[in-house]
Amino acid sequence: ALTPKPGPSTAGAGGNMRFSVGDGAMGHGGDVNFAAGLTTDSFFAGGAVYFAGGAGAATSGGLGGGVVLAGGEGQGTAECELEHFDCAGLAVSSAVYRAVKDGCEKACNFYGAEFYMCGANKDLHVGQAAYDAVKAGCTQRCQGGHVELAGGKSVTGSGGNVRLVAGSGVGAEAGL
């Protein structure tokens, strides 16, 4: 187990910790991944990953620390490709991307080729490869980085939930 922990402070601010990856001049920047451990023991869950803001423990004006998840800023101003997305290595038109994001229904199998009817009106024909690529994730030149919250997949049961819950307030309204 790795437990980096700055020492406590008795007369000043608490210590900070920063995890960062070096910059790149060619190709993508480096990733930072946090992953909990798996288990092969029956009826036990794999490890969880927790991120929590610090408690504001002062009785007078104590304010809890926030948790911020933000995509990276897209600072490109030239050669921005707004008509296509790169989805898992496949170039997908903006129309197909938006239609898949609006929702799809699986259509019948046509000579072994599976496809979907996508869009708000389910009127755009999308092949299996393009559908899978959009679902895997897409990028676009000059676009800011995305933030994705996803429940865990399940082989035989229900997938995991995604819950956004506002904090409760004692003597005031709950958070939005």
mmCIF file of C-alpha atoms in Angstrom:
data_model
loop_
_atom_site.group_PDB
_atom_site.id
_atom_site.type_symbol
_atom_site.label_atom_id
_atom_site.label_comp_id
_atom_site.label_asym_id
_atom_site.label_seq_id
_atom_site.Cartn_x
_atom_site.Cartn_y
_atom_site.Cartn_z
ATOM 1 C CA ALA A 1 0.000 0.000 0.000
ATOM 2 C CA LEU A 2 1.190 3.498 -0.821
ATOM 3 C CA THR A 3 0.129 6.146 1.695
ATOM 4 C CA PRO A 4 1.618 9.539 0.878
ATOM 5 C CA LYS A 5 0.545 11.934 3.618
ATOM 6 C CA PRO A 6 1.972 15.343 4.463
ATOM 7 C CA GLY A 7 2.447 15.925 8.166
ATOM 8 C CA PRO A 8 -0.194 17.767 10.200
ATOM 9 C CA SER A 9 0.082 21.461 10.939
ATOM 10 C CA THR A 10 -0.441 22.951 14.384
ATOM 11 C CA ALA A 11 0.100 26.614 13.531
ATOM 12 C CA GLY A 12 -0.631 26.990 9.802
ATOM 13 C CA ALA A 13 -2.427 25.580 6.781
ATOM 14 C CA GLY A 14 -2.556 21.852 6.071
ATOM 15 C CA GLY A 15 -0.104 20.425 3.561
ATOM 16 C CA ASN A 16 -0.951 19.953 -0.118
ATOM 17 C CA MET A 17 -0.379 16.945 -2.344
ATOM 18 C CA ARG A 18 -0.133 17.056 -6.092
ATOM 19 C CA PHE A 19 0.016 14.175 -8.541
ATOM 20 C CA SER A 20 1.049 15.181 -12.028
ATOM 21 C CA VAL A 21 2.409 13.698 -15.212
ATOM 22 C CA GLY A 22 5.015 15.343 -17.399
ATOM 23 C CA ASP A 23 3.995 17.381 -20.442
ATOM 24 C CA GLY A 24 4.375 16.035 -23.966
ATOM 25 C CA ALA A 25 5.525 17.851 -27.087
ATOM 26 C CA MET A 26 4.254 15.141 -29.475
ATOM 27 C CA GLY A 27 1.157 12.996 -29.131
ATOM 28 C CA HIS A 28 -1.241 13.029 -26.200
ATOM 29 C CA GLY A 29 -0.324 14.251 -22.731
ATOM 30 C CA GLY A 30 0.216 11.636 -20.036
ATOM 31 C CA ASP A 31 -2.729 10.164 -18.127
ATOM 32 C CA VAL A 32 -3.249 9.923 -14.383
ATOM 33 C CA ASN A 33 -5.215 6.838 -13.388
ATOM 34 C CA PHE A 34 -6.517 5.848 -9.988
ATOM 35 C CA ALA A 35 -7.924 2.345 -9.746
ATOM 36 C CA ALA A 36 -9.001 0.282 -6.772
ATOM 37 C CA GLY A 37 -8.067 -3.370 -6.396
ATOM 38 C CA LEU A 38 -10.042 -6.304 -7.738
ATOM 39 C CA THR A 39 -11.077 -9.346 -5.769
ATOM 40 C CA THR A 40 -11.636 -12.942 -6.837
ATOM 41 C CA ASP A 41 -13.368 -13.789 -3.547
ATOM 42 C CA SER A 42 -17.021 -14.762 -4.025
ATOM 43 C CA PHE A 43 -19.659 -12.310 -2.792
ATOM 44 C CA PHE A 44 -17.165 -9.518 -2.113
ATOM 45 C CA ALA A 45 -16.886 -6.257 -4.017
ATOM 46 C CA GLY A 46 -13.760 -4.875 -5.641
ATOM 47 C CA GLY A 47 -12.158 -1.910 -3.893
ATOM 48 C CA ALA A 48 -13.779 1.527 -4.096
ATOM 49 C CA VAL A 49 -12.200 4.853 -5.056
ATOM 50 C CA TYR A 50 -13.112 7.789 -2.850
ATOM 51 C CA PHE A 51 -12.452 11.471 -3.366
ATOM 52 C CA ALA A 52 -13.702 13.731 -0.593
ATOM 53 C CA GLY A 53 -13.209 17.354 0.305
ATOM 54 C CA GLY A 54 -11.845 18.080 3.755
ATOM 55 C CA ALA A 55 -14.139 18.827 6.687
ATOM 56 C CA GLY A 56 -14.353 22.435 7.835
ATOM 57 C CA ALA A 57 -14.232 21.432 11.501
ATOM 58 C CA ALA A 58 -14.223 24.913 13.045
ATOM 59 C CA THR A 59 -17.423 25.503 15.040
ATOM 60 C CA SER A 60 -17.419 29.117 13.927
ATOM 61 C CA GLY A 61 -17.665 29.423 10.139
ATOM 62 C CA GLY A 62 -16.299 25.960 9.280
ATOM 63 C CA LEU A 63 -16.630 25.425 5.514
ATOM 64 C CA GLY A 64 -16.184 21.997 3.934
ATOM 65 C CA GLY A 65 -13.730 21.675 1.059
ATOM 66 C CA GLY A 66 -15.083 21.058 -2.427
ATOM 67 C CA VAL A 67 -14.357 18.342 -4.951
ATOM 68 C CA VAL A 68 -13.846 19.515 -8.514
ATOM 69 C CA LEU A 69 -13.769 17.289 -11.582
ATOM 70 C CA ALA A 70 -13.072 19.257 -14.730
ATOM 71 C CA GLY A 71 -12.091 18.415 -18.263
ATOM 72 C CA GLY A 72 -9.025 20.079 -19.729
ATOM 73 C CA GLU A 73 -9.285 23.378 -21.577
ATOM 74 C CA GLY A 74 -9.142 23.102 -25.377
ATOM 75 C CA GLN A 75 -6.910 26.006 -26.357
ATOM 76 C CA GLY A 76 -6.644 25.287 -30.089
ATOM 77 C CA THR A 77 -7.490 28.180 -32.419
ATOM 78 C CA ALA A 78 -6.384 26.801 -35.801
ATOM 79 C CA GLU A 79 -7.161 23.620 -37.754
ATOM 80 C CA CYS A 80 -10.239 23.001 -35.608
ATOM 81 C CA GLU A 81 -12.332 20.241 -37.174
ATOM 82 C CA LEU A 82 -15.927 20.905 -36.153
ATOM 83 C CA GLU A 83 -17.674 18.658 -38.682
ATOM 84 C CA HIS A 84 -16.115 15.383 -37.515
ATOM 85 C CA PHE A 85 -15.281 13.584 -34.293
ATOM 86 C CA ASP A 86 -12.531 11.042 -33.670
ATOM 87 C CA CYS A 87 -14.346 8.197 -31.950
ATOM 88 C CA ALA A 88 -12.123 5.260 -30.955
ATOM 89 C CA GLY A 89 -9.986 5.881 -34.060
ATOM 90 C CA LEU A 90 -12.972 6.169 -36.426
ATOM 91 C CA ALA A 91 -13.893 9.494 -38.084
ATOM 92 C CA VAL A 92 -17.578 10.105 -37.372
ATOM 93 C CA SER A 93 -19.623 12.994 -38.759
ATOM 94 C CA SER A 94 -21.127 15.517 -36.358
ATOM 95 C CA ALA A 95 -24.603 14.441 -37.501
ATOM 96 C CA VAL A 96 -23.962 10.787 -36.589
ATOM 97 C CA TYR A 97 -22.323 11.765 -33.291
ATOM 98 C CA ARG A 98 -25.268 13.954 -32.249
ATOM 99 C CA ALA A 99 -27.830 11.354 -33.393
ATOM 100 C CA VAL A 100 -26.215 8.602 -31.288
ATOM 101 C CA LYS A 101 -26.069 10.972 -28.296
ATOM 102 C CA ASP A 102 -29.793 11.750 -28.802
ATOM 103 C CA GLY A 103 -30.584 8.034 -28.523
ATOM 104 C CA CYS A 104 -30.848 4.967 -30.722
ATOM 105 C CA GLU A 105 -32.998 1.922 -31.213
ATOM 106 C CA LYS A 106 -31.488 -1.277 -32.548
ATOM 107 C CA ALA A 107 -32.931 -2.004 -35.983
ATOM 108 C CA CYS A 108 -33.230 -5.382 -37.611
ATOM 109 C CA ASN A 109 -30.241 -7.338 -38.822
ATOM 110 C CA PHE A 110 -29.797 -6.731 -42.590
ATOM 111 C CA TYR A 111 -27.797 -9.500 -44.284
ATOM 112 C CA GLY A 112 -25.670 -9.946 -41.167
ATOM 113 C CA ALA A 113 -24.977 -6.227 -40.717
ATOM 114 C CA GLU A 114 -26.397 -4.752 -37.532
ATOM 115 C CA PHE A 115 -27.458 -1.128 -37.443
ATOM 116 C CA TYR A 116 -29.354 1.400 -35.354
ATOM 117 C CA MET A 117 -31.939 4.085 -36.029
ATOM 118 C CA CYS A 118 -30.729 7.144 -34.127
ATOM 119 C CA GLY A 119 -31.623 10.748 -33.376
ATOM 120 C CA ALA A 120 -34.541 12.474 -31.704
ATOM 121 C CA ASN A 121 -36.891 11.050 -34.375
ATOM 122 C CA LYS A 122 -34.946 7.783 -34.828
ATOM 123 C CA ASP A 123 -34.554 8.661 -38.502
ATOM 124 C CA LEU A 124 -30.782 8.356 -39.057
ATOM 125 C CA HIS A 125 -29.330 4.963 -40.042
ATOM 126 C CA VAL A 126 -26.088 4.278 -38.078
ATOM 127 C CA GLY A 127 -23.948 1.186 -38.538
ATOM 128 C CA GLN A 128 -22.712 -0.936 -35.654
ATOM 129 C CA ALA A 129 -19.087 0.253 -35.960
ATOM 130 C CA ALA A 130 -20.011 3.958 -35.797
ATOM 131 C CA TYR A 131 -22.467 3.351 -32.944
ATOM 132 C CA ASP A 132 -19.860 1.420 -30.920
ATOM 133 C CA ALA A 133 -17.197 4.055 -31.624
ATOM 134 C CA VAL A 134 -19.381 6.936 -30.384
ATOM 135 C CA LYS A 135 -20.327 4.962 -27.281
ATOM 136 C CA ALA A 136 -16.620 4.298 -26.591
ATOM 137 C CA GLY A 137 -15.891 8.027 -26.479
ATOM 138 C CA CYS A 138 -15.019 10.790 -28.895
ATOM 139 C CA THR A 139 -12.736 13.775 -29.187
ATOM 140 C CA GLN A 140 -12.769 16.744 -31.496
ATOM 141 C CA ARG A 141 -9.979 19.152 -32.347
ATOM 142 C CA CYS A 142 -10.039 22.323 -30.246
ATOM 143 C CA GLN A 143 -12.736 20.876 -27.970
ATOM 144 C CA GLY A 144 -12.448 21.002 -24.197
ATOM 145 C CA GLY A 145 -11.969 17.700 -22.405
ATOM 146 C CA HIS A 146 -15.086 15.811 -21.387
ATOM 147 C CA VAL A 147 -16.174 14.701 -17.931
ATOM 148 C CA GLU A 148 -17.792 11.304 -17.821
ATOM 149 C CA LEU A 149 -19.609 9.677 -14.936
ATOM 150 C CA ALA A 150 -20.521 6.068 -15.562
ATOM 151 C CA GLY A 151 -21.854 3.235 -13.478
ATOM 152 C CA GLY A 152 -20.019 -0.082 -13.589
ATOM 153 C CA LYS A 153 -20.892 -2.695 -16.194
ATOM 154 C CA SER A 154 -22.361 -6.059 -15.250
ATOM 155 C CA VAL A 155 -22.106 -9.329 -17.124
ATOM 156 C CA THR A 156 -25.317 -10.823 -15.733
ATOM 157 C CA GLY A 157 -27.037 -8.294 -13.449
ATOM 158 C CA SER A 158 -27.892 -4.616 -13.543
ATOM 159 C CA GLY A 159 -25.178 -2.090 -14.266
ATOM 160 C CA GLY A 160 -24.137 0.280 -11.498
ATOM 161 C CA ASN A 161 -26.106 3.436 -10.794
ATOM 162 C CA VAL A 162 -24.939 7.018 -11.181
ATOM 163 C CA ARG A 163 -26.288 9.247 -8.425
ATOM 164 C CA LEU A 164 -25.878 12.976 -8.038
ATOM 165 C CA VAL A 165 -27.021 13.995 -4.580
ATOM 166 C CA ALA A 166 -27.110 17.506 -3.183
ATOM 167 C CA GLY A 167 -25.765 18.034 0.325
ATOM 168 C CA SER A 168 -28.287 18.441 3.109
ATOM 169 C CA GLY A 169 -28.444 21.694 4.986
ATOM 170 C CA VAL A 170 -29.309 22.065 8.657
ATOM 171 C CA GLY A 171 -31.125 25.351 9.142
ATOM 172 C CA ALA A 172 -30.893 26.221 5.428
ATOM 173 C CA GLU A 173 -31.789 24.835 2.020
ATOM 174 C CA ALA A 174 -30.037 21.806 0.608
ATOM 175 C CA GLY A 175 -27.449 22.361 -2.142
ATOM 176 C CA LEU A 176 -28.533 22.393 -5.762
#
